[in-house]
Coordinates of C-alpha atoms in Angstrom, one line a residue:
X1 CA 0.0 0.0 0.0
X2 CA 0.9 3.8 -1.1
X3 CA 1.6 5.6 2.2
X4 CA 1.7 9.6 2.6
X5 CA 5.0 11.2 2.8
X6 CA 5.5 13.9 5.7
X7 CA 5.4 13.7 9.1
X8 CA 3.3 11.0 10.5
X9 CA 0.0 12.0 12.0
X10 CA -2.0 9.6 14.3
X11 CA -4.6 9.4 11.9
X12 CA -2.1 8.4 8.7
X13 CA -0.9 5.8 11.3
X14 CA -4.1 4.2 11.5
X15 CA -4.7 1.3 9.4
X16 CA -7.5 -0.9 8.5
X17 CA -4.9 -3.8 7.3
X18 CA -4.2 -6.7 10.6
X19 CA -0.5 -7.6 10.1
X20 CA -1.8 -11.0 12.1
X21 CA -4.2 -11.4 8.9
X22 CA -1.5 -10.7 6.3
X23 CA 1.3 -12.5 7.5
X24 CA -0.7 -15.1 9.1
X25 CA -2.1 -15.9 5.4
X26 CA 1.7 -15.5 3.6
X27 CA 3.0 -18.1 5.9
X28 CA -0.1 -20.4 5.9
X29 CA 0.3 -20.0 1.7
X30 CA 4.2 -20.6 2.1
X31 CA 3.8 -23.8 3.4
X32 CA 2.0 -25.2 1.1
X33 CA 3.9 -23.7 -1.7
X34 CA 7.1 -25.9 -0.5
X35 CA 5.0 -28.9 -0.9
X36 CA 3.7 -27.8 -3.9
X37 CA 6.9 -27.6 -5.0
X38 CA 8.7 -30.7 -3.5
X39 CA 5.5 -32.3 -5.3
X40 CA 6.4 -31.0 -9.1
X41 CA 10.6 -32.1 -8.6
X42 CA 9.5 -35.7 -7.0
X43 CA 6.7 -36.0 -10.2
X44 CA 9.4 -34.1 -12.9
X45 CA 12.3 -36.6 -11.7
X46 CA 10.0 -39.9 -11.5
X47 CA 8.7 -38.8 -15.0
X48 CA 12.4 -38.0 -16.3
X49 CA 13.8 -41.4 -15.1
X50 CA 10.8 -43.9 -16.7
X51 CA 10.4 -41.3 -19.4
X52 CA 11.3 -43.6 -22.9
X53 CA 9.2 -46.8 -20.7
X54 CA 6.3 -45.0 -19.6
X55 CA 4.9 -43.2 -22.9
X56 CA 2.3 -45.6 -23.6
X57 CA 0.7 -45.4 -19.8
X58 CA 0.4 -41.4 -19.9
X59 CA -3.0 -41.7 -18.3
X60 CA -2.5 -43.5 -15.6
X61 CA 1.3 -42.6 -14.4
X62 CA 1.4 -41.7 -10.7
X63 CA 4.1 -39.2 -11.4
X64 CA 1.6 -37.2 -13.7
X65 CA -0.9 -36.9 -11.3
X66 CA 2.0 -35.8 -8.8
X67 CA 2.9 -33.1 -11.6
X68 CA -0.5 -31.8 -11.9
X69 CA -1.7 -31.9 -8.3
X70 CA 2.0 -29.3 -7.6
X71 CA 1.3 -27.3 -10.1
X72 CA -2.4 -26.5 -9.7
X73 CA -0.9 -26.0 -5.5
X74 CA 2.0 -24.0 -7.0
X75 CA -0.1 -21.6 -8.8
X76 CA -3.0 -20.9 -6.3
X77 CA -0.4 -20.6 -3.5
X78 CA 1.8 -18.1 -5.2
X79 CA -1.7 -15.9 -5.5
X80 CA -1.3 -16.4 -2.2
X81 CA 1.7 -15.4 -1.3
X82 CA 2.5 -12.6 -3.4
X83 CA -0.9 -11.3 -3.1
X84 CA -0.7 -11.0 0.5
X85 CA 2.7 -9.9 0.9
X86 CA 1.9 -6.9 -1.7
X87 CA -1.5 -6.6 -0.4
X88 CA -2.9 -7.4 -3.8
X89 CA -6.6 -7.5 -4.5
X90 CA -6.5 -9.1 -7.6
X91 CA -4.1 -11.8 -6.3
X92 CA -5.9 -12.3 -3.1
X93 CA -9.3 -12.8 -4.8
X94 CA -8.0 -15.4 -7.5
X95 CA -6.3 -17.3 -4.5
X96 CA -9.8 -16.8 -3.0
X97 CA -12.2 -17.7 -5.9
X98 CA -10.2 -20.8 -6.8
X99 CA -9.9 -22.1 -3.3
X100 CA -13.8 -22.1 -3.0
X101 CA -14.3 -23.8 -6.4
X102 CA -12.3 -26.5 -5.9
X103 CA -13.9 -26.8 -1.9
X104 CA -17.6 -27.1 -4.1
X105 CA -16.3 -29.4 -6.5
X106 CA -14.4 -31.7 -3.9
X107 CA -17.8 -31.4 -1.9
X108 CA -20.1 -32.3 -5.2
X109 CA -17.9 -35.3 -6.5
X110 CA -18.2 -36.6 -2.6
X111 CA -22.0 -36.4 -2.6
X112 CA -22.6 -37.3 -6.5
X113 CA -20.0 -40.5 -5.6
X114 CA -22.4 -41.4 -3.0
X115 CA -25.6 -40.8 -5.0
X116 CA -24.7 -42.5 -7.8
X117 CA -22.2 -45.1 -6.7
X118 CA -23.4 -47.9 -9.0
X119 CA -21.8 -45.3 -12.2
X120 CA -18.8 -44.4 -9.7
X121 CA -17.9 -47.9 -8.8
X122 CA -18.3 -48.6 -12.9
X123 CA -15.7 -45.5 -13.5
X124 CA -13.5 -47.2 -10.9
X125 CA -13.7 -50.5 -12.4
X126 CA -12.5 -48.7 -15.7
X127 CA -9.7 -47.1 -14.4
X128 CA -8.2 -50.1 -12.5
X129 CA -8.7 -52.1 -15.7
X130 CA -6.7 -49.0 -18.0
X131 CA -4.1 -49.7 -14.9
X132 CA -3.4 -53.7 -15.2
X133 CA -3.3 -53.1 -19.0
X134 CA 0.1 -51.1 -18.4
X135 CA 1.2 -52.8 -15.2
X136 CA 4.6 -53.7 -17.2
X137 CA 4.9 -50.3 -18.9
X138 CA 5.8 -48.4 -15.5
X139 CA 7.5 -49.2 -12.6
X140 CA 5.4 -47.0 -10.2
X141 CA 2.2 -47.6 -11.5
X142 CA 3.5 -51.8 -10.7
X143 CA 4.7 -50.8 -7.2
X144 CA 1.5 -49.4 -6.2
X145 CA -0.6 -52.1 -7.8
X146 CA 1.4 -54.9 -5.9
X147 CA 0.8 -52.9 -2.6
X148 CA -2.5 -52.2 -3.2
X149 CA -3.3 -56.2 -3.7
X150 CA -1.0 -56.8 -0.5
X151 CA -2.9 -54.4 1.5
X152 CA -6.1 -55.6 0.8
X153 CA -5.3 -59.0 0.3
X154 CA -7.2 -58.9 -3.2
X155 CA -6.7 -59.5 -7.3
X156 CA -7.8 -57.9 -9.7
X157 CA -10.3 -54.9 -9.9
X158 CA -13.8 -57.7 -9.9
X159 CA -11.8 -60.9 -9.8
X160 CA -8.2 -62.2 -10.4
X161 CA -9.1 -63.0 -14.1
X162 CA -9.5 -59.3 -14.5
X163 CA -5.6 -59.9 -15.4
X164 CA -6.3 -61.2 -18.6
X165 CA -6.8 -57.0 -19.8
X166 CA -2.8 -57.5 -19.5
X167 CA -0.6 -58.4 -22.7
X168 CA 1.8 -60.8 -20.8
X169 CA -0.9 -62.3 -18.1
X170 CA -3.8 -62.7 -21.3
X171 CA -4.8 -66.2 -20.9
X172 CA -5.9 -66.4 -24.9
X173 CA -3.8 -69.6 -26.7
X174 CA -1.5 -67.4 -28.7
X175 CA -0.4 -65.6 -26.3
X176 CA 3.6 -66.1 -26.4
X177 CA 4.5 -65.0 -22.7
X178 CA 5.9 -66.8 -20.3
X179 CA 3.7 -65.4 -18.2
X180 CA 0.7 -66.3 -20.4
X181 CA -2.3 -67.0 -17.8
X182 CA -0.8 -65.7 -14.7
X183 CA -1.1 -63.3 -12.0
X184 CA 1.0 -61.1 -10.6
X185 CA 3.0 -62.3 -6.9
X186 CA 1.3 -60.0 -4.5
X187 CA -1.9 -61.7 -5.4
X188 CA -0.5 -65.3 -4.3
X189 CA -1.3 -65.9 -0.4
X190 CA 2.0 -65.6 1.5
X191 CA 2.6 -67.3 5.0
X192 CA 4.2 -65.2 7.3
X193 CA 6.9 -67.3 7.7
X194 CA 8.2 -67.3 4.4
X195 CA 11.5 -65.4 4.2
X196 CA 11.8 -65.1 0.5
X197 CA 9.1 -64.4 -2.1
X198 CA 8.3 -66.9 -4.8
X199 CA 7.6 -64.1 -7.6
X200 CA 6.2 -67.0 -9.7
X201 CA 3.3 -68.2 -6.9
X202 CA 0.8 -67.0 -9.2
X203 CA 1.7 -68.7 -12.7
X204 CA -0.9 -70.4 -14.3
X205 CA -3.6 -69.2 -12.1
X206 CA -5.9 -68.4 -14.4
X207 CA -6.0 -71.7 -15.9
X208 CA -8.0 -73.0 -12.8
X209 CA -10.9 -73.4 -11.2
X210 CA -11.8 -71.0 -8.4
X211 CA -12.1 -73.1 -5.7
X212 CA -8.3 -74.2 -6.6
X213 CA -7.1 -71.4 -7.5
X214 CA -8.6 -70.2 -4.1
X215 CA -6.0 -72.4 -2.1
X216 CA -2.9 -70.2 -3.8
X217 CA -4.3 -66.8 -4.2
X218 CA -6.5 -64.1 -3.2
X219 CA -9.4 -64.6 -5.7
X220 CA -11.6 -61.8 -4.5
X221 CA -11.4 -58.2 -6.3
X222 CA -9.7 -55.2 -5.1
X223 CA -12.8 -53.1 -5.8
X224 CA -15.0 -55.2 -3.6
X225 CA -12.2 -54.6 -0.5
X226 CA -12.1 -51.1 -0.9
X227 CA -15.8 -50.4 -0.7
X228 CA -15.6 -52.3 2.4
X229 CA -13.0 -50.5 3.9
X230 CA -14.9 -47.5 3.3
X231 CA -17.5 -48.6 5.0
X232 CA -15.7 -49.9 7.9
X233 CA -13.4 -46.6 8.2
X234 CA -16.0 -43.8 8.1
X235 CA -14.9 -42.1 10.9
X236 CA -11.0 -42.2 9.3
X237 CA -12.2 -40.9 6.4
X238 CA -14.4 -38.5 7.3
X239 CA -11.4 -37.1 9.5
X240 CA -9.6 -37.0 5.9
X241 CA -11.9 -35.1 4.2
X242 CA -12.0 -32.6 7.3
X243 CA -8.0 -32.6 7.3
X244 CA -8.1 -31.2 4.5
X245 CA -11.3 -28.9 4.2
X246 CA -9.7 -27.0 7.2
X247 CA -6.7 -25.5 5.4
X248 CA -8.9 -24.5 2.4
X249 CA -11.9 -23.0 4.5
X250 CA -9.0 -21.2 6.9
X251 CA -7.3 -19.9 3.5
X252 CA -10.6 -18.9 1.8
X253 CA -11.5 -16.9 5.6
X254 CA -8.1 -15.0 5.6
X255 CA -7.7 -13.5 2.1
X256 CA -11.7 -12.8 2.4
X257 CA -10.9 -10.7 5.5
X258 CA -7.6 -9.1 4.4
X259 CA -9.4 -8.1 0.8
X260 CA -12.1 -6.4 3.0
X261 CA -9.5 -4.4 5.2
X262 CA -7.2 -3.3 2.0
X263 CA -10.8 -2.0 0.9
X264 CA -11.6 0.0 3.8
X265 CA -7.4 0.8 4.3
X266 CA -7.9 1.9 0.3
X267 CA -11.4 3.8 1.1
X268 CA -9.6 5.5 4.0
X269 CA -6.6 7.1 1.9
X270 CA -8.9 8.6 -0.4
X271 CA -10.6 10.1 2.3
X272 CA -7.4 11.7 3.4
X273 CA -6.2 12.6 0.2
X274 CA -9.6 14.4 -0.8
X275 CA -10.0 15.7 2.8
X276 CA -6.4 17.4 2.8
X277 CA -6.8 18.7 -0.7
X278 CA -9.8 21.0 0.6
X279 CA -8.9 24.1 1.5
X280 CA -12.5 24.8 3.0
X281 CA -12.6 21.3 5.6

């Protein structure tokens, strides 16, 4: 903000804008501006080192979404900061405006996921099917397959022959892979006493019959397990989505309030100005 040159006066002192507001916001954006940025170098380097591999599986690369996620953080929380530092109205609102669309859209795709959850569970089933087509294309799109079907103790996204969508498990008979009619290790069932993992548990497990295949893998489908952990971790979730609905509603509050007081700081200089270029006041 523009102040008056001369000698201070008690009333030029006064000002509308908190400095508890203003810095209180710049640090609060700061923060996440690291992250945002620790986000884009992790996503740019995992990108970098699969890059020649991993052209095919655009869509589904982790390190994309890790890209995209820093650099829609980077660029709301440099509004942020610059626009409270500087005391920027423009700035301040875009950081404001942006904040509050994605809190509506995050709260609409929550309550449109739960209305129509038979079409949700279908776009799901999509996506983890577009995933096991490139499980061999990318390294970190595998990794988090395998601990996904660990965690859960599941194959698949309905069932473990869902792993015929893949070029090397594809159970059809011309398929030349030695891993023709497989499934990948972290769907075999592993005793906790085994030291060392038999990464080929789960060759030719396709070929049987459920209740066989049963007795060396986890048959059931990942999708199925994760709608049941939802439903048995509610309360964990629930304090997810409010871990991170509190930063946004806290950051759409401040720069609301510190807009407001550059207004009436802005309203009060003009005031002044007008008021000291009168000669009759």
């Amino acid at each position: 903000m523009t102040r008056g040159r001369g000698s201070p006066s008690k009333e030029n002192e006064f000002t509308f804008i908190s400095p508890v507001v203003k810095y209180l916001l710049f640090f609060f954006n700061v923060i996440f501006w690291v992250i945002s940025v620790m986000l884009v170098v992790v996503g740019v380097y995992a990108r970098l080192m699969k890059y020649e591999a991993a052209m095919v599986c655009f869509t589904v690369d982790p390190a994309i979404l890790l890209m995209i996620v820093g650099g829609l953080m980077f660029l709301i929380t440099f509004c942020g900061c610059v626009g409270s530092l500087r005391e920027n109205i423009c700035l301040l609102e875009t950081f404001c405006i942006t904040l509050t669309v994605i809190f509506i859209l995050q709260l609409a795709s929550g309550v449109l996921g739960f209305v129509f959850s038979d079409k949700a569970r279908h776009k799901v089933t999509e996506v983890f099917n577009n995933a096991i087509k490139h499980y061999r294309d990318d390294l970190d799109l595998q990794n988090l397959i395998d601990f996904g079907q660990r965690k859960f103790s599941c194959c698949g996204g309905v069932s473990y022959l869902d792993w015929s969508h893949n070029m090397y498990f594809n159970c059809t008979s011309d398929n030349p892979s030695k891993e023709r009619c497989s499934v990948p290790f972290s769907c075999c069932l592993l005793s906790q006493e085994e030291g060392i993992i038999n990464t080929m548990c789960g060759h030719g497990m396709q070929d049987m019959e459920f209740d066989k295949a049963a007795d060396f893998i986890n048959t059931s489908g990942c999708i199925d397990k994760l709608v049941n952990w939802f439903h048995s971790n509610l309360f964990l979730l629930g304090g997810i989505a409010l871990g991170l609905a509190i930063p946004q509603l806290v950051g759409i509050l401040l720069s609301q309030v510190l807009v407001n007081q550059i207004r009436d700081q802005v309203k009060l200089q003009n005031y002044n100005q007008q008021h000291r270029s009168d000669p009759w006041s």
